[in-house]
XYZ file of C-alpha atoms in Angstrom:
444
model
C -17.651 28.105 -20.417
C -16.578 24.477 -20.965
C -13.752 23.049 -18.929
C -11.844 22.388 -22.129
C -12.082 26.046 -23.255
C -11.087 27.296 -19.835
C -8.070 25.011 -19.789
C -6.948 26.266 -23.178
C -7.258 29.934 -22.047
C -5.317 29.403 -18.775
C -2.517 27.437 -20.474
C -2.201 30.133 -23.210
C -2.039 32.866 -20.557
C 0.581 30.882 -18.451
C 2.705 30.375 -21.505
C 3.063 34.115 -22.025
C 0.317 36.524 -22.911
C -2.829 36.905 -24.830
C -2.391 33.879 -27.121
C -5.761 32.648 -25.997
C -7.466 35.281 -28.115
C -5.265 35.240 -31.184
C -6.126 33.212 -34.260
C -3.397 30.622 -34.715
C -1.229 30.539 -37.768
C -0.564 27.366 -39.732
C 2.873 27.182 -38.145
C 1.804 27.390 -34.493
C 3.405 24.635 -32.412
C 1.245 21.839 -31.039
C 1.355 21.311 -27.294
C -0.008 18.340 -25.345
C -2.334 19.703 -22.670
C -3.525 16.478 -21.166
C -3.261 12.740 -21.473
C -5.976 11.066 -19.491
C -6.230 7.230 -19.430
C -9.458 5.412 -18.540
C -10.715 1.881 -18.472
C -13.682 0.678 -20.528
C -16.885 -0.286 -18.738
C -16.708 -3.875 -17.871
C -15.971 -6.327 -15.019
C -12.655 -7.025 -13.205
C -11.989 -10.711 -13.748
C -10.047 -12.820 -11.162
C -8.898 -16.257 -12.075
C -6.782 -18.670 -9.928
C -4.253 -21.305 -11.014
C -3.978 -24.682 -9.399
C -1.036 -23.324 -7.350
C -3.043 -20.424 -6.030
C -1.503 -17.811 -8.475
C -4.043 -15.023 -8.877
C -4.494 -13.435 -12.309
C -6.417 -10.124 -12.327
C -7.644 -8.790 -15.690
C -8.864 -5.175 -15.927
C -11.123 -3.736 -18.636
C -9.465 -2.553 -21.802
C -7.534 0.737 -21.246
C -7.533 3.679 -23.700
C -6.399 7.210 -23.206
C -7.603 10.642 -24.375
C -4.891 12.913 -25.612
C -5.746 16.678 -25.702
C -3.488 18.957 -27.771
C -3.597 22.639 -28.573
C -2.354 24.457 -31.712
C -2.747 28.159 -31.070
C -6.122 28.268 -29.442
C -7.574 25.261 -31.234
C -7.999 22.235 -29.048
C -7.980 18.687 -30.569
C -8.818 15.405 -28.897
C -7.650 11.947 -30.023
C -8.053 8.521 -28.510
C -5.304 5.808 -28.358
C -4.405 2.711 -26.395
C -2.749 3.178 -22.996
C 1.046 2.555 -22.825
C 2.668 -0.428 -21.201
C 2.970 -0.783 -18.223
C 0.154 0.782 -16.257
C 0.436 1.964 -12.637
C 0.712 -0.977 -10.099
C -2.314 -2.930 -8.944
C -3.027 -3.137 -5.238
C -4.483 -6.300 -3.763
C -5.598 -6.278 -0.065
C -6.172 -9.662 1.477
C -9.008 -10.184 3.974
C -6.500 -10.237 6.865
C -4.927 -6.937 5.877
C -1.861 -8.118 3.960
C -1.262 -5.783 0.940
C 0.760 -6.332 -2.219
C 1.525 -4.008 -5.100
C 2.138 -5.721 -8.401
C 2.908 -4.475 -11.987
C 0.191 -4.377 -14.590
C 1.172 -5.592 -18.104
C -0.762 -3.701 -20.791
C -0.071 -5.184 -24.252
C -1.810 -3.037 -26.852
C -4.917 -4.708 -28.124
C -5.352 -6.781 -24.956
C -6.813 -6.039 -21.531
C -4.352 -5.176 -18.735
C -3.336 -8.175 -16.539
C -1.535 -8.605 -13.270
C -0.246 -11.860 -11.607
C -0.072 -12.208 -7.883
C 1.680 -15.154 -6.111
C 2.202 -15.947 -2.476
C 3.222 -15.857 0.225
C 0.590 -13.638 1.730
C 2.147 -13.489 5.166
C 3.151 -16.758 6.811
C 1.660 -15.833 10.150
C -1.827 -15.580 8.648
C -2.131 -18.547 6.257
C -1.471 -22.124 7.218
C -3.059 -24.927 5.131
C -3.224 -27.256 8.287
C -5.024 -24.633 10.360
C -8.832 -24.526 9.692
C -8.939 -20.907 10.677
C -6.964 -20.173 7.507
C -10.021 -21.182 5.406
C -12.195 -18.458 6.935
C -9.391 -15.897 6.587
C -9.041 -16.642 2.898
C -12.725 -16.712 2.112
C -12.846 -13.003 1.710
C -13.725 -10.472 0.745
C -10.572 -9.372 -1.081
C -10.138 -5.742 -2.261
C -8.567 -4.878 -5.578
C -7.552 -1.285 -6.239
C -6.133 0.611 -9.198
C -5.958 4.344 -9.880
C -8.065 3.920 -13.077
C -10.890 1.969 -11.372
C -13.770 4.218 -10.348
C -13.971 2.411 -7.071
C -12.188 -0.661 -5.474
C -13.372 -4.033 -6.783
C -14.471 -6.629 -4.206
C -13.765 -10.299 -4.925
C -15.211 -13.167 -2.911
C -13.654 -16.532 -3.859
C -15.694 -19.716 -4.272
C -15.131 -22.762 -2.093
C -12.854 -24.215 -4.782
C -10.884 -21.047 -5.146
C -10.478 -20.812 -1.324
C -9.028 -24.385 -1.527
C -6.642 -23.399 -4.223
C -5.534 -20.260 -2.338
C -4.869 -22.059 0.912
C -2.979 -24.957 -0.663
C -1.030 -22.627 -2.990
C -0.006 -20.326 -0.179
C 0.865 -23.259 2.024
C 3.116 -24.733 -0.735
C 4.930 -21.426 -0.982
C 5.661 -21.725 2.774
C 7.038 -25.266 2.462
C 4.011 -26.958 4.065
C 2.873 -30.090 2.203
C -0.760 -30.781 3.266
C -1.153 -33.941 1.209
C -2.401 -37.283 2.618
C -1.078 -40.711 1.495
C -1.970 -44.352 2.047
C -0.731 -46.041 5.136
C 2.273 -48.311 4.543
C 4.972 -48.616 7.215
C 4.399 -46.392 10.241
C 6.598 -43.345 10.904
C 8.689 -42.968 13.988
C 8.479 -39.379 15.128
C 11.126 -37.877 17.457
C 10.281 -34.444 18.953
C 12.890 -31.775 19.955
C 11.184 -28.799 21.648
C 9.574 -26.553 22.298
C 12.607 -24.210 22.466
C 12.977 -20.520 22.885
C 16.018 -18.145 22.696
C 17.893 -17.838 26.028
C 15.348 -20.414 27.415
C 12.966 -17.578 28.514
C 9.935 -15.790 27.100
C 9.864 -11.954 26.881
C 6.921 -9.909 28.091
C 6.723 -6.631 26.109
C 9.207 -7.898 23.507
C 9.488 -10.512 20.725
C 10.341 -14.115 21.260
C 10.565 -17.038 18.878
C 9.358 -20.517 19.740
C 10.965 -23.407 17.803
C 10.101 -27.041 17.329
C 11.821 -29.781 15.358
C 10.349 -33.145 14.450
C 12.398 -35.994 12.839
C 10.976 -39.098 11.185
C 13.198 -42.161 11.937
C 10.631 -44.652 10.734
C 9.995 -46.371 7.371
C 6.803 -44.640 6.404
C 5.710 -41.010 5.922
C 3.713 -38.960 8.367
C 0.913 -36.772 6.885
C -0.633 -33.512 7.947
C 1.368 -33.468 11.114
C 0.896 -30.486 13.357
C 1.234 -29.510 17.072
C -1.156 -27.247 18.875
C 0.158 -25.096 21.839
C -1.800 -25.372 25.112
C -0.663 -22.867 27.645
C -1.509 -21.122 30.937
C -0.726 -17.794 29.178
C -3.666 -16.655 26.836
C -1.259 -15.131 24.292
C 0.342 -18.537 23.650
C -2.713 -20.832 23.853
C -3.942 -22.045 20.524
C -0.821 -21.333 18.472
C 0.085 -24.079 15.911
C 3.293 -25.577 14.647
C 2.385 -27.030 11.161
C 4.771 -29.670 9.787
C 2.761 -31.249 7.009
C 4.113 -34.284 5.281
C 7.317 -35.740 6.872
C 9.086 -38.364 4.793
C 11.378 -41.108 6.292
C 14.737 -39.715 7.338
C 13.432 -36.099 7.068
C 13.555 -33.502 9.899
C 11.574 -30.244 9.740
C 11.991 -27.255 12.088
C 9.233 -24.651 12.461
C 9.396 -21.288 14.187
C 6.622 -19.196 15.775
C 7.175 -15.530 16.548
C 5.291 -14.491 19.655
C 5.044 -11.333 21.780
C 3.615 -11.458 25.263
C 1.946 -8.306 26.603
C 4.136 -6.231 28.923
C 1.500 -6.464 31.697
C 1.415 -10.274 31.800
C 0.930 -11.364 35.359
C 2.496 -14.893 35.287
C 6.172 -15.223 36.086
C 6.448 -18.390 34.001
C 4.479 -20.154 31.253
C 3.661 -23.857 30.875
C 3.513 -25.008 27.242
C 2.104 -28.341 26.251
C 2.282 -29.480 22.576
C -0.579 -31.663 21.455
C 0.171 -33.433 18.200
C -2.115 -34.679 15.377
C -1.348 -36.822 12.356
C -3.738 -37.800 9.540
C -3.356 -41.593 10.035
C -3.166 -41.521 13.833
C 0.614 -41.883 14.124
C 1.074 -38.710 16.206
C 3.684 -38.614 18.952
C 2.761 -38.175 22.625
C 2.245 -34.711 24.026
C 5.394 -32.889 25.221
C 5.540 -30.061 27.802
C 8.047 -27.511 29.071
C 7.906 -24.520 31.432
C 9.687 -21.292 30.538
C 10.326 -18.257 32.784
C 8.885 -14.893 31.700
C 11.158 -11.818 31.660
C 9.495 -8.365 31.414
C 11.339 -5.941 29.144
C 10.725 -2.436 28.008
C 10.319 -2.224 24.279
C 11.634 0.638 22.113
C 9.240 3.107 20.452
C 7.952 2.053 17.106
C 6.437 4.645 14.692
C 3.773 4.368 11.948
C 2.539 7.229 9.795
C -0.577 7.779 7.674
C -1.224 11.005 5.742
C -3.841 12.663 3.523
C -4.476 16.213 2.243
C -6.236 18.225 4.943
C -8.712 19.386 2.221
C -9.680 15.848 1.544
C -8.936 16.276 -2.148
C -6.010 14.832 -4.158
C -6.546 17.546 -6.857
C -3.977 20.369 -6.485
C -2.895 23.459 -8.438
C 0.663 24.251 -9.463
C 2.373 26.435 -6.901
C -0.205 25.622 -4.282
C 0.790 24.919 -0.658
C -0.984 21.622 0.246
C -1.380 20.948 3.988
C -0.834 17.188 4.565
C -2.498 16.004 7.729
C -0.552 13.164 9.197
C -1.386 10.777 12.076
C 1.800 9.409 13.771
C 1.218 6.401 16.041
C 3.726 5.138 18.525
C 3.161 1.325 18.470
C 6.007 0.565 20.812
C 6.339 0.223 24.558
C 8.318 3.484 25.253
C 7.629 7.100 24.569
C 8.978 8.524 21.295
C 11.104 11.636 21.751
C 11.748 14.446 19.316
C 9.351 13.339 16.642
C 9.431 15.223 13.391
C 7.774 14.855 10.026
C 9.317 15.994 6.709
C 7.405 16.191 3.410
C 8.637 16.611 -0.184
C 6.869 16.923 -3.507
C 9.774 17.253 -5.953
C 10.950 20.544 -4.349
C 12.296 21.924 -1.113
C 11.305 19.788 1.906
C 8.920 21.098 4.485
C 8.829 19.848 8.077
C 6.762 19.996 11.264
C 7.652 18.924 14.838
C 5.534 16.943 17.161
C 5.576 16.775 20.928
C 6.717 13.454 22.528
C 4.315 10.656 21.776
C 3.639 8.209 24.641
C 3.628 4.487 24.149
C 0.455 3.244 22.315
C -0.640 6.830 21.561
C -1.037 8.904 18.438
C -0.507 12.566 17.461
C -1.708 14.591 14.465
C 0.329 17.205 12.671
C -0.003 19.144 9.451
C 2.971 19.557 7.092
C 2.741 22.321 4.427
C 4.143 20.942 1.176
C 4.398 23.083 -1.916
C 3.409 21.844 -5.388
C 6.165 22.871 -7.902
C 5.144 25.965 -9.776
C 6.131 24.494 -13.109
C 4.084 21.313 -12.712
C 2.065 20.346 -15.792
C -1.681 19.978 -15.980
C -2.708 16.359 -15.122
C 0.735 15.562 -13.930
C 0.821 12.949 -11.092
C 3.152 14.022 -8.287
C 4.431 11.794 -5.519
C 4.314 13.131 -1.966
C 6.880 11.550 0.342
C 6.387 11.973 4.056
C 8.934 10.653 6.591
C 8.644 10.608 10.354
C 11.736 10.397 12.565
C 12.494 9.956 16.207
C 15.669 11.366 17.758
C 16.503 9.063 20.630
C 16.869 5.741 18.765
C 17.061 6.855 15.170
C 13.651 5.602 14.236
C 12.145 6.167 10.725
C 8.879 5.453 9.052
C 7.611 6.693 5.709
C 4.505 6.891 3.572
C 3.748 7.899 -0.020
C 0.714 9.159 -1.872
C -0.002 10.851 -5.234
C -1.770 14.055 -6.064
C -2.902 15.328 -9.521
C -2.315 18.817 -10.858
C -5.518 20.295 -12.195
C -4.639 23.982 -12.891
C -1.412 25.687 -14.020
C 0.004 28.777 -12.564
C -0.389 31.969 -14.631
C 3.052 33.106 -13.439
C 5.098 29.953 -13.113
C 8.248 31.821 -12.135
C 6.517 33.546 -9.287
C 7.689 37.015 -10.472
C 6.206 39.511 -12.969
C 7.312 42.995 -13.949
C 4.693 45.658 -14.702
C 4.652 45.069 -18.454
C 4.276 41.303 -18.063
C 1.455 41.783 -15.552
C -0.457 44.191 -17.860
C -0.087 41.749 -20.851
C -1.476 38.880 -18.849
C -4.113 40.975 -17.401
C -5.328 42.090 -20.849
C -5.506 38.409 -21.802
C -7.734 37.796 -18.793
C -9.923 40.771 -19.682
C -10.365 39.560 -23.250
C -11.216 36.103 -22.038
C -13.831 37.549 -19.668
C -15.325 39.676 -22.417
C -15.498 36.586 -24.640
C -17.397 34.757 -21.925
C -14.525 32.338 -21.303
C -14.076 33.516 -17.728
C -16.618 34.343 -15.023
C -16.161 37.419 -12.868
C -15.194 35.160 -9.956
C -12.599 33.338 -11.981
C -11.188 36.636 -13.311
C -10.750 38.018 -9.789
C -9.084 34.806 -8.592
C -6.584 34.743 -11.449
C -5.992 38.499 -11.304
C -5.183 38.145 -7.644
C -2.612 35.541 -8.401
C -1.014 37.855 -10.996
C -0.932 40.781 -8.574
C 0.694 38.559 -6.031
C 3.527 37.950 -8.548
C 4.261 41.606 -9.152
C 7.795 42.715 -8.090
């Protein structure tokens, strides 16, 4: 039998009896069985503005609406509503953004993405940024059959780097030499005048221009005896007369660092050769024990996001302790619009992971093709840690007894409807047995 016919039979039975085999009257109500959007065949188009703003245009979106009057199924096609589900853009260095998709009827859906894309990754004065931005970029949307990969051209890389740099307050422009700048350096500095091993520290640098001319493309590269610090860069950019700019660099030394102190040398560069002399400073290193830090990633244990109403879906979750201490009393709680389900995990040592399955029940009254959000939260008892993740599943089959209970008369009526559907060739013997087993399980 066709999937459309099977769907009509099952929905009719779930709604209360043998309606699947009764000729509808002219006054039968019309029910919407399914609304399924799709994108036309065609390319995903990415365009960049001069400021690095990214415009992503998807193929035209239209949706198929399936309705049923009695046992007659009708299909119509119409434009998708506005807005669509969010678009996901994953940058080459792992930064992810989710942006709304505008879908004006008669036009192709469009999303606009602006920076910053993570100030630690993109710096217009650091040549490594150009290789980071050059791609590939991944663009995802629930209606795309597969993720779209975009590789920017050299000109697009230039726009991205400069646009993102501008959003961070770094002016990479170069001007003609007039009067020379006079650059005064204050730093490097660090909180409490010490660097932490196994914990976060923030380096700071201030440069003031007391001269009559501007400095251009000014930056300072860190040279250090500690590998985790060597090669870091403070990017100042253009520095006008009378202007002072402070930059901060978050750093985290490994807990097993062997040095008791770190020598830092700042080597400056300026586009017209007016860089100040190198400056240096030694900082003591203090070893600290970091707290646990949890991350969670989940997916259905079956590997499929298609579920049935009333089904118990086992969500397999990987919990990672990214911190420097063991996580105690770890538990995962999952919900799908109903009662929460939870599972406990043994303590997770630092830098280790654990896998647990959480049984989450799909609401028995969920509609066919309904998208349900699954929320999963992991907690840790000792320091009140919390991390969460979210994914969507799609309901593909209704329950024949949505209430979960049937008396004998209700069971026999639904069973007769199944038998008639089987006799008419709308159900196979295997499908009949599976649905009959569900009905028997609902008998009080």
